[in-house]
């Protein structure tokens, strides 16, 4: 049975990398010692090695070993062997491009569908959706497709931001952008605020954190969902 | 000789559509009575007809007639016949997809290079750059390419937003996003703030409006450019 944890962000204001998620991660990864880390979203500044070290630090206090996918000669084999997977944030266009380039999108989907625990933050959460079309990221590279893992039956908008009523800026708000997505697409979208995450286990969805999530359905007014609403909204996992 | 006006936005806070640009537009379009309007960036909500009417209203007081490109059976021919062109804002992914779909990217480039005055706002400004890869828009549709008109020797980031020092939000700032673009690409990027526009005429660039523009060059610290800096920065129009 699938087991998925999708966080809006790796780091909340005033915290360190994954600090706010420690308890959650200890439970989620209770049965594994080693987690395969997918560093491809990182546009650099930091190397894949450095990024993996950052991830390792985030898992140190709960005693998990993090191994970078980039260290394997055969990444496809590494994913097949993994006991758990974590994809970190960065740029979603870059992450998706690399996953296609290394022909790993299908492999990742396969192992997640088979029950290997999958944890994502930001771009790593984005790719769990049906497409990456509700990312906030800049198109810094041209991916072969916008289709992603589709291991959950909706798209995500991580780092969801409420419109600022005092803003004098005339760029589109996040809500406007997601509504535009629904002019051309049907997929439900979950706006996930900082500090929120979505857990799927025992065949149901749980909304984690203290905030509600903003739900966008085509041709409907967006609305706020509590955990209770959430689990009934996305009961079905049919793709 | 090319004649191009690229505005960050169509509408500034407290104004109406194109109201802040009236004087500029009167001079820019002094020699034409009719302007061909490209409405394709509009993801709907409003139809192409309605969007064209909005554009018409923006040009009413300076006595220009606006004709929607969508009203022509042969849009390629319409572009070839146009005396001036205006592309409105909306979603850049959608605009670029439609321009490729109707095979108009090359035609547009050709007539602009031949000296037909081109005015763009937001997404319409974005496509004047070498690629659309520094848009802020959501990838609501998959374009056949990110390459755009390249009638100016840089990319644009319209609606440029300075980082908010008080923000507790952990999503990437605009500056971070553009720096990420430069990890993978060389093209200079101009962050154009609300109320600013770039005019190219008599073979030189002029920065319009009261604000500086933020310039991003690969492997350099971003910096502010006044009009004086601007014209010397982008003197060369070699592609």
XYZ file of C-alpha atoms in Angstrom:
478
model
C 0.000 0.000 0.000
C 1.284 3.448 -0.929
C 2.836 5.632 1.753
C 3.464 9.229 0.830
C 4.318 12.423 2.732
C 4.270 15.694 0.815
C 5.424 18.858 2.569
C 4.949 22.395 1.305
C 8.441 23.353 2.401
C 11.591 21.863 3.936
C 12.142 24.774 6.284
C 9.726 27.044 8.076
C 10.469 30.568 9.241
C 12.835 30.493 12.223
C 13.555 26.769 11.862
C 16.341 24.724 10.345
C 16.123 22.187 7.506
C 13.259 19.755 8.283
C 13.283 20.780 11.963
C 9.501 21.280 12.145
C 8.890 17.801 10.678
C 11.109 15.716 12.975
C 8.347 13.868 14.821
C 6.436 13.247 11.621
C 9.508 11.907 9.835
C 10.462 9.641 12.757
C 7.064 7.934 12.481
C 6.914 7.968 8.675
C 10.348 6.367 8.306
C 10.114 4.210 11.460
C 10.848 0.994 9.594
C 13.806 2.130 7.490
C 17.407 3.007 8.304
C 18.461 4.377 4.966
C 16.736 6.853 2.663
C 17.607 7.429 -0.981
C 17.822 11.184 -1.636
C 16.945 12.691 -5.037
C 18.951 15.949 -5.289
C 18.149 16.853 -8.910
C 15.933 19.872 -8.175
C 18.948 21.787 -6.955
C 19.987 24.287 -9.625
C 23.356 24.475 -7.876
C 25.105 27.011 -5.862
C 25.354 23.867 -3.770
C 26.531 20.630 -5.364
C 24.538 17.384 -5.181
C 26.998 16.210 -2.501
C 26.459 19.329 -0.425
C 22.713 19.122 -0.874
C 22.773 15.502 0.278
C 24.738 16.584 3.359
C 22.076 19.174 4.147
C 19.431 16.460 3.871
C 21.551 14.172 6.057
C 21.678 16.853 8.739
C 17.893 17.116 8.668
C 17.636 13.382 9.429
C 20.523 13.152 11.889
C 18.574 13.403 15.124
C 16.207 10.621 14.077
C 19.144 8.424 13.083
C 18.549 7.876 9.382
C 21.270 7.526 6.790
C 20.797 9.572 3.614
C 22.344 8.381 0.352
C 22.402 10.593 -2.727
C 20.934 9.120 -5.911
C 23.703 10.871 -7.864
C 26.322 8.634 -6.232
C 25.029 5.509 -7.999
C 26.303 4.463 -11.372
C 22.886 2.997 -12.131
C 20.256 5.294 -10.601
C 17.384 3.175 -11.897
C 18.739 0.166 -10.048
C 19.280 2.334 -6.940
C 15.614 3.352 -6.958
C 14.543 -0.274 -7.345
C 16.718 -1.219 -4.347
C 15.670 1.726 -2.160
C 13.801 1.136 1.093
C 12.582 4.747 1.174
C 12.895 7.843 -1.013
C 13.131 11.579 -0.312
C 13.100 14.214 -3.054
C 14.244 17.661 -1.942
C 13.111 21.046 -3.239
C 14.631 23.463 -5.716
C 13.385 24.033 -9.234
C 10.612 21.739 -10.478
C 11.435 22.262 -14.181
C 14.970 21.109 -13.499
C 13.907 18.151 -11.349
C 11.433 16.925 -13.968
C 13.938 17.416 -16.801
C 16.567 15.332 -14.978
C 14.083 12.581 -14.069
C 13.114 12.230 -17.736
C 16.712 12.573 -18.903
C 17.762 9.651 -16.700
C 14.527 7.804 -17.540
C 13.544 7.630 -13.854
C 9.990 8.977 -13.811
C 8.417 5.577 -14.483
C 10.765 3.775 -12.103
C 9.998 6.200 -9.288
C 6.259 5.851 -9.888
C 6.561 2.078 -9.889
C 8.360 1.802 -6.553
C 6.070 4.353 -4.879
C 3.020 2.469 -6.147
C 4.579 -0.726 -4.745
C 4.661 0.794 -1.256
C 8.155 2.263 -0.853
C 7.676 5.318 1.419
C 8.049 8.548 -0.527
C 8.713 11.912 1.092
C 8.886 15.151 -0.868
C 9.327 18.815 -0.043
C 8.350 21.659 -2.381
C 9.485 20.563 -5.889
C 9.713 17.016 -4.494
C 6.040 17.304 -3.515
C 5.074 18.892 -6.805
C 6.174 15.843 -8.794
C 3.865 13.566 -6.806
C 0.930 15.262 -8.537
C -0.441 14.409 -11.962
C 1.479 17.243 -13.612
C 3.967 19.924 -12.574
C 1.709 22.590 -14.025
C 0.923 24.288 -10.738
C 4.515 24.850 -9.698
C 5.612 28.377 -8.754
C 9.032 27.867 -10.275
C 10.616 29.607 -13.214
C 10.985 27.610 -16.445
C 14.796 27.680 -16.342
C 15.012 24.500 -18.434
C 12.647 22.886 -20.969
C 11.424 19.488 -19.749
C 10.311 16.819 -22.250
C 6.883 16.798 -20.599
C 4.980 18.432 -17.731
C 3.558 15.036 -16.664
C 4.830 13.862 -13.314
C 4.420 10.849 -11.034
C 0.669 11.023 -10.509
C 0.879 9.009 -7.296
C -1.778 11.292 -5.787
C -4.985 12.230 -7.650
C -4.405 16.001 -7.641
C -1.779 18.641 -8.346
C 0.018 20.540 -5.637
C 0.812 24.183 -5.227
C 3.441 24.241 -2.475
C 4.306 27.454 -0.611
C 0.701 28.513 -1.183
C 0.352 32.237 -0.550
C -2.869 34.066 0.242
C -3.475 37.275 -1.704
C -2.194 40.333 0.136
C -5.165 42.725 0.414
C -2.760 45.674 0.822
C -0.641 44.883 -2.205
C -0.261 47.505 -4.915
C 1.460 44.977 -7.152
C -0.455 44.100 -10.291
C 1.108 40.711 -11.023
C -1.334 37.802 -10.771
C -2.028 36.371 -7.316
C -1.474 32.667 -6.703
C -5.232 32.127 -6.696
C -5.581 33.827 -10.096
C -2.806 31.665 -11.520
C -4.428 28.443 -10.324
C -7.798 29.563 -11.683
C -6.077 30.136 -15.035
C -4.746 26.580 -14.845
C -8.362 25.423 -14.543
C -9.368 27.267 -17.700
C -7.319 24.666 -19.572
C -7.120 21.682 -17.196
C -9.386 19.595 -14.952
C -7.008 18.296 -12.267
C -7.881 19.383 -8.699
C -5.200 21.549 -7.073
C -4.245 21.658 -3.403
C -2.729 24.944 -2.245
C -0.460 23.831 0.583
C 0.650 26.560 2.985
C 4.043 26.733 4.698
C 4.129 24.254 7.573
C 1.435 22.032 6.054
C 1.895 18.594 4.599
C -0.219 15.811 3.173
C 0.178 12.272 4.433
C -1.227 9.316 2.547
C -1.214 6.039 4.421
C -3.598 3.181 5.143
C -5.348 4.269 1.968
C -6.404 7.690 3.243
C -5.210 11.274 3.123
C -4.382 13.263 6.240
C -3.674 16.971 6.237
C -0.859 17.701 8.684
C 0.027 20.998 10.356
C -2.152 23.629 11.981
C -3.465 25.326 8.832
C -6.233 24.503 6.389
C -5.410 23.806 2.744
C -6.936 25.770 -0.126
C -8.710 23.508 -2.605
C -9.232 24.477 -6.234
C -11.668 22.460 -8.330
C -12.457 23.366 -11.933
C -15.517 25.621 -12.261
C -15.953 25.853 -8.463
C -15.088 28.608 -6.026
C -11.892 27.712 -4.149
C -12.447 26.758 -0.515
C -10.595 25.912 2.670
C -10.321 22.277 3.708
C -9.576 20.984 7.175
C -8.123 17.528 7.683
C -11.627 16.107 7.983
C -12.747 17.586 4.676
C -9.484 16.588 3.130
C -9.731 12.891 3.796
C -13.214 12.740 2.293
C -12.341 14.983 -0.667
C -9.614 12.741 -1.955
C -10.795 9.350 -0.849
C -10.510 7.860 -4.293
C -7.109 7.009 -5.608
C -8.233 6.122 -9.099
C -6.063 7.739 -11.702
C 14.761 50.231 -37.950
C 13.156 48.361 -35.081
C 10.763 50.201 -32.779
C 9.763 48.395 -29.634
C 8.032 49.360 -26.376
C 7.928 46.773 -23.587
C 5.953 47.564 -20.448
C 6.084 45.624 -17.205
C 2.335 45.901 -16.785
C -0.767 47.204 -18.546
C -2.250 48.711 -15.424
C -0.644 50.324 -12.400
C -2.188 50.535 -8.961
C -5.022 53.045 -8.935
C -5.052 53.416 -12.723
C -7.105 51.962 -15.545
C -5.927 49.850 -18.472
C -2.908 51.601 -20.082
C -3.831 54.917 -18.397
C -0.297 55.572 -17.115
C 1.157 55.056 -20.617
C -1.106 57.361 -22.617
C 1.508 60.003 -23.484
C 4.091 57.373 -24.313
C 1.685 55.472 -26.560
C 0.563 58.630 -28.355
C 4.167 59.296 -29.371
C 5.065 55.651 -30.044
C 2.079 55.108 -32.346
C 2.033 58.674 -33.757
C 2.230 57.469 -37.356
C -0.401 54.728 -37.267
C -4.178 54.751 -37.004
C -4.777 51.040 -36.524
C -3.040 48.548 -34.235
C -3.253 44.772 -34.561
C -3.936 43.266 -31.122
C -2.659 39.800 -30.151
C -5.077 38.499 -27.476
C -3.715 34.940 -27.145
C -2.220 35.313 -23.654
C -5.684 35.578 -22.167
C -6.564 32.277 -20.505
C -10.209 33.365 -20.635
C -12.669 34.518 -18.149
C -12.831 37.148 -20.867
C -13.124 36.164 -24.523
C -10.720 37.386 -27.208
C -13.445 39.823 -28.313
C -13.849 41.211 -24.814
C -10.097 41.425 -24.345
C -9.802 43.338 -27.619
C -12.493 45.746 -26.380
C -10.498 46.340 -23.200
C -7.454 47.109 -25.333
C -9.561 49.408 -27.546
C -10.663 51.356 -24.487
C -7.026 51.835 -23.484
C -6.343 53.449 -26.852
C -9.571 55.399 -27.195
C -8.376 58.759 -25.933
C -5.425 58.763 -28.331
C -7.691 57.853 -31.232
C -6.307 54.485 -32.343
C -8.366 51.634 -33.721
C -7.603 48.208 -32.266
C -8.250 45.089 -34.359
C -8.054 41.623 -32.823
C -5.751 39.123 -34.552
C -8.327 36.408 -33.796
C -10.831 38.067 -36.165
C -8.722 37.280 -39.233
C -9.089 34.063 -41.152
C -5.405 34.222 -42.021
C -3.544 35.607 -38.996
C -0.165 35.293 -40.708
C -1.355 37.535 -43.498
C -2.842 39.937 -40.926
C 0.532 40.284 -39.222
C 2.225 40.902 -42.564
C -0.323 43.646 -43.322
C -0.220 45.256 -39.870
C 1.043 48.806 -39.442
C 1.607 48.270 -35.710
C 1.243 45.418 -33.215
C 0.275 45.198 -29.548
C 0.416 41.972 -27.534
C -1.472 42.072 -24.247
C -0.663 40.249 -21.020
C -2.034 37.073 -19.489
C -0.212 33.757 -19.358
C 3.085 33.538 -21.243
C 2.938 29.716 -21.621
C -0.432 30.074 -23.303
C 0.647 32.974 -25.518
C 3.764 31.139 -26.697
C 1.831 27.903 -27.283
C -0.735 29.694 -29.459
C 1.925 31.610 -31.413
C 3.647 28.313 -32.256
C 0.347 26.532 -32.886
C -0.633 29.151 -35.486
C 2.962 29.284 -36.750
C 3.204 33.011 -36.034
C 6.413 33.335 -34.006
C 8.616 33.708 -37.071
C 6.168 36.024 -38.827
C 5.951 38.303 -35.800
C 9.745 38.396 -35.497
C 10.067 39.206 -39.179
C 7.705 42.188 -39.171
C 9.161 43.587 -35.934
C 12.679 43.292 -37.379
C 11.413 45.091 -40.476
C 10.380 48.093 -38.374
C 6.686 47.600 -37.601
C 6.210 49.175 -34.129
C 5.707 46.501 -31.471
C 4.203 47.192 -28.061
C 3.907 44.539 -25.361
C 2.707 44.441 -21.780
C 3.649 41.709 -19.304
C 3.442 38.398 -21.265
C 3.520 40.490 -24.442
C 6.826 41.970 -23.243
C 8.154 38.610 -22.151
C 7.998 37.200 -25.672
C 10.191 40.000 -27.024
C 13.102 38.424 -25.128
C 15.245 35.547 -26.339
C 13.263 33.012 -24.322
C 10.214 32.999 -22.057
C 12.258 31.360 -19.319
C 12.091 34.267 -16.897
C 8.311 34.567 -16.875
C 6.493 34.495 -13.530
C 3.581 32.596 -15.005
C 2.342 29.131 -14.200
C 2.962 26.416 -16.828
C -0.751 25.884 -17.510
C -0.022 24.557 -21.006
C 3.034 22.873 -22.577
C 4.532 25.012 -25.347
C 6.525 23.385 -28.179
C 9.518 25.530 -27.191
C 10.521 28.216 -24.681
C 12.224 30.248 -27.445
C 10.515 33.536 -28.179
C 10.942 36.478 -30.563
C 14.429 37.543 -29.531
C 13.909 41.044 -30.879
C 15.800 42.408 -27.872
C 19.130 40.914 -26.684
C 17.956 39.977 -23.183
C 15.137 38.281 -21.305
C 12.543 40.163 -19.322
C 11.098 39.611 -15.904
C 8.004 41.816 -15.865
C 6.260 42.735 -12.592
C 9.687 42.532 -10.956
C 9.294 42.348 -7.189
C 11.935 43.216 -4.642
C 12.401 40.708 -1.814
C 10.291 41.597 1.218
C 12.715 41.799 4.176
C 9.838 41.161 6.597
C 8.519 38.078 4.817
C 8.274 34.829 6.742
C 7.461 32.969 3.545
C 10.092 30.460 2.473
C 9.280 30.254 -1.231
C 12.056 31.548 -3.487
C 12.271 35.304 -4.060
C 12.207 36.628 -7.605
C 15.925 37.359 -7.357
C 16.678 33.784 -6.303
C 14.634 32.445 -9.214
C 16.481 34.582 -11.759
C 19.833 33.562 -10.254
C 18.750 29.938 -10.695
C 18.002 30.718 -14.350
C 21.627 31.836 -14.663
C 22.924 28.560 -13.308
C 21.758 27.022 -16.581
C 21.572 29.953 -19.016
C 23.656 32.949 -20.130
C 21.036 35.436 -21.339
C 20.973 38.758 -19.431
C 17.710 39.393 -17.583
C 16.040 42.738 -16.956
C 13.801 42.865 -13.885
C 11.221 45.477 -14.876
C 9.224 46.984 -12.017
C 5.583 48.050 -12.209
C 5.322 51.362 -14.045
C 8.597 50.839 -15.923
C 8.997 50.136 -19.613
C 11.793 49.735 -22.125
C 11.719 51.676 -25.353
C 13.934 50.764 -28.270
C 14.095 53.319 -31.049
C 16.715 55.052 -33.184
C 18.849 52.028 -32.396
C 19.085 52.628 -28.657
C 17.363 51.521 -25.482
C 15.617 53.934 -23.147
C 14.324 52.967 -19.714
C 10.995 54.702 -19.119
C 9.278 55.434 -15.820
C 10.624 56.742 -12.536
C 12.256 53.550 -11.243
C 15.541 51.827 -11.952
C 15.588 48.344 -13.477
C 17.315 45.393 -11.838
C 19.883 43.811 -14.138
C 20.957 40.191 -13.796
C 24.053 39.008 -15.645
C 25.392 35.477 -15.324
C 28.047 35.143 -12.601
C 27.676 38.798 -11.552
C 25.903 40.380 -8.614
C 22.592 41.887 -9.760
C 22.552 45.666 -9.858
C 20.273 48.631 -10.432
C 20.398 50.407 -13.771
C 19.182 53.917 -14.501
C 18.252 54.956 -18.014
C 21.805 56.123 -18.620
C 23.305 52.779 -17.601
C 20.608 51.002 -19.521
C 21.310 52.523 -22.886
C 25.007 51.685 -22.629
C 24.397 48.187 -21.225
C 22.377 47.000 -24.154
C 23.828 49.014 -26.974
C 24.482 45.990 -29.118
C 21.586 44.384 -30.877
C 23.518 41.444 -32.245
C 21.718 38.186 -31.702
